[in-house]
Short mmCIF file of C-alpha atoms in Angstrom, two decimals:
data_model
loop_
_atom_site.label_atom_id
_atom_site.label_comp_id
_atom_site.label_asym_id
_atom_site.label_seq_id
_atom_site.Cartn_x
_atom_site.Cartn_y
_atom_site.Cartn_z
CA UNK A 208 81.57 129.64 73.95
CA UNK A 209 85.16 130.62 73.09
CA UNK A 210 86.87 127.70 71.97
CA UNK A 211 89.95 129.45 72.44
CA UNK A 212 89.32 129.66 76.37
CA UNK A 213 88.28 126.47 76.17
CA UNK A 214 91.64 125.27 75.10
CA UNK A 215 93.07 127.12 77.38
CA UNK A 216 91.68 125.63 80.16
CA UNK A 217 92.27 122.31 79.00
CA UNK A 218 95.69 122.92 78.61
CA UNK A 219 96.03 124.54 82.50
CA UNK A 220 94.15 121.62 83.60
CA UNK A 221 96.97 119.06 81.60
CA UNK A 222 99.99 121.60 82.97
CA UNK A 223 98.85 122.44 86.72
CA UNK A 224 98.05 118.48 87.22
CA UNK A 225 101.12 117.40 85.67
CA UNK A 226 99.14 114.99 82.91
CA UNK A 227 101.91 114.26 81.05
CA UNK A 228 100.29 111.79 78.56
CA UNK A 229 97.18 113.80 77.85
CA UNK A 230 96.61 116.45 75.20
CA UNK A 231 94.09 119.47 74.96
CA UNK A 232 92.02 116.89 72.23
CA UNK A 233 92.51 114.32 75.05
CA UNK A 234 89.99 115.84 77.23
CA UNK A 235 86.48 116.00 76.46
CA UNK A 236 85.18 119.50 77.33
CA UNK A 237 81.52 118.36 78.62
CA UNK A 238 82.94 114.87 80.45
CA UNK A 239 83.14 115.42 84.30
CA UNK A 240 86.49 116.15 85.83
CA UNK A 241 86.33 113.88 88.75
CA UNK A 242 85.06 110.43 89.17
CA UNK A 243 84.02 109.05 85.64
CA UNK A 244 85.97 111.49 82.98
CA UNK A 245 89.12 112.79 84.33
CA UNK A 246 89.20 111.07 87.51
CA UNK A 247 90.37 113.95 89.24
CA UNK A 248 89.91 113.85 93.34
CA UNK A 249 90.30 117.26 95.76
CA UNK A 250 93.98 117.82 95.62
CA UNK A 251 93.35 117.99 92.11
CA UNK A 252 90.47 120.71 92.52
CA UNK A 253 92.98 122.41 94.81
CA UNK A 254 96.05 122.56 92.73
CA UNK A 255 93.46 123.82 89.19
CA UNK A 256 91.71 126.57 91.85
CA UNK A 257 95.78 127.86 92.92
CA UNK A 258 95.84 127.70 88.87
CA UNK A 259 92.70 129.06 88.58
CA UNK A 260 93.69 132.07 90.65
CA UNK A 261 96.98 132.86 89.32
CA UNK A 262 95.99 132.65 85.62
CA UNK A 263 92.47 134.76 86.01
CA UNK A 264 92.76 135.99 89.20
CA UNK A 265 89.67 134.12 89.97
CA UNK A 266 89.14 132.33 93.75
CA UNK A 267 86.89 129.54 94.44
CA UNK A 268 86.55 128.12 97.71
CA UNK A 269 86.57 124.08 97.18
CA UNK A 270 83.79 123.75 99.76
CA UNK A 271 81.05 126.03 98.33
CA UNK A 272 78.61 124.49 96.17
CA UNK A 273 79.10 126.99 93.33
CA UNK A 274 82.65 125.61 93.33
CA UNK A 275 81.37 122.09 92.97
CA UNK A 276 79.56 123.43 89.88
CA UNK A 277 81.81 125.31 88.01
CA UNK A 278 84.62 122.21 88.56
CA UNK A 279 81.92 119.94 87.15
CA UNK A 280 83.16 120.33 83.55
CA UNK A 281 86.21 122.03 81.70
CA UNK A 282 82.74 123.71 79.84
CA UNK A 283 81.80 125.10 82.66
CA UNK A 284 85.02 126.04 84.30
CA UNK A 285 85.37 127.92 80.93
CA UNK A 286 82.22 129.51 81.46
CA UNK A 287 82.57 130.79 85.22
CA UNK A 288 85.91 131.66 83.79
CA UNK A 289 84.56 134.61 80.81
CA UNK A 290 82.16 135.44 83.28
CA UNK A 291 84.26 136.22 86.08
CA UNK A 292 88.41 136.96 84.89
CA UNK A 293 89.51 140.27 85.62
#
């Protein structure tokens, strides 16, 4: 994996949620996003998706189960993310 995507989405995830005192090497790229790593909740998931989109051009709906795996990790957001960016 690109580790230069993966930055990338760390650092959209620390600008679009506003986490001021968190830095790329902050965030571990295989810890969850919600619950136990970054605590994250579903306003959260809405604001990175609006992100998401206007960064990669990419749409996830937040109810789809596909969406509840690709938001499981910033790994494999980053992965969905090569796979799909236009």
């Amino acid at each position: 994996m690109d580790s230069t995507l993966i930055n990338e989405i760390k650092a959209l995830v620390i600008s679009s949620l506003n986490l001021e005192d968190t830095t790329v090497e902050d965030i571990d790229e295989n810890a969850p996003l919600f619950g136990e790593g970054l605590g994250l909740d579903s306003i959260d998931a809405l604001e990175l998706g609006l992100a998401l989109k206007k960064t990669y051009g990419i749409t996830l709906t937040a109810e789809s189960a596909e969406a509840r795996e690709v938001f499981r990790s910033v790994k494999t957001l980053a992965d969905y993310v090569a796979a799909h960016r236009n």
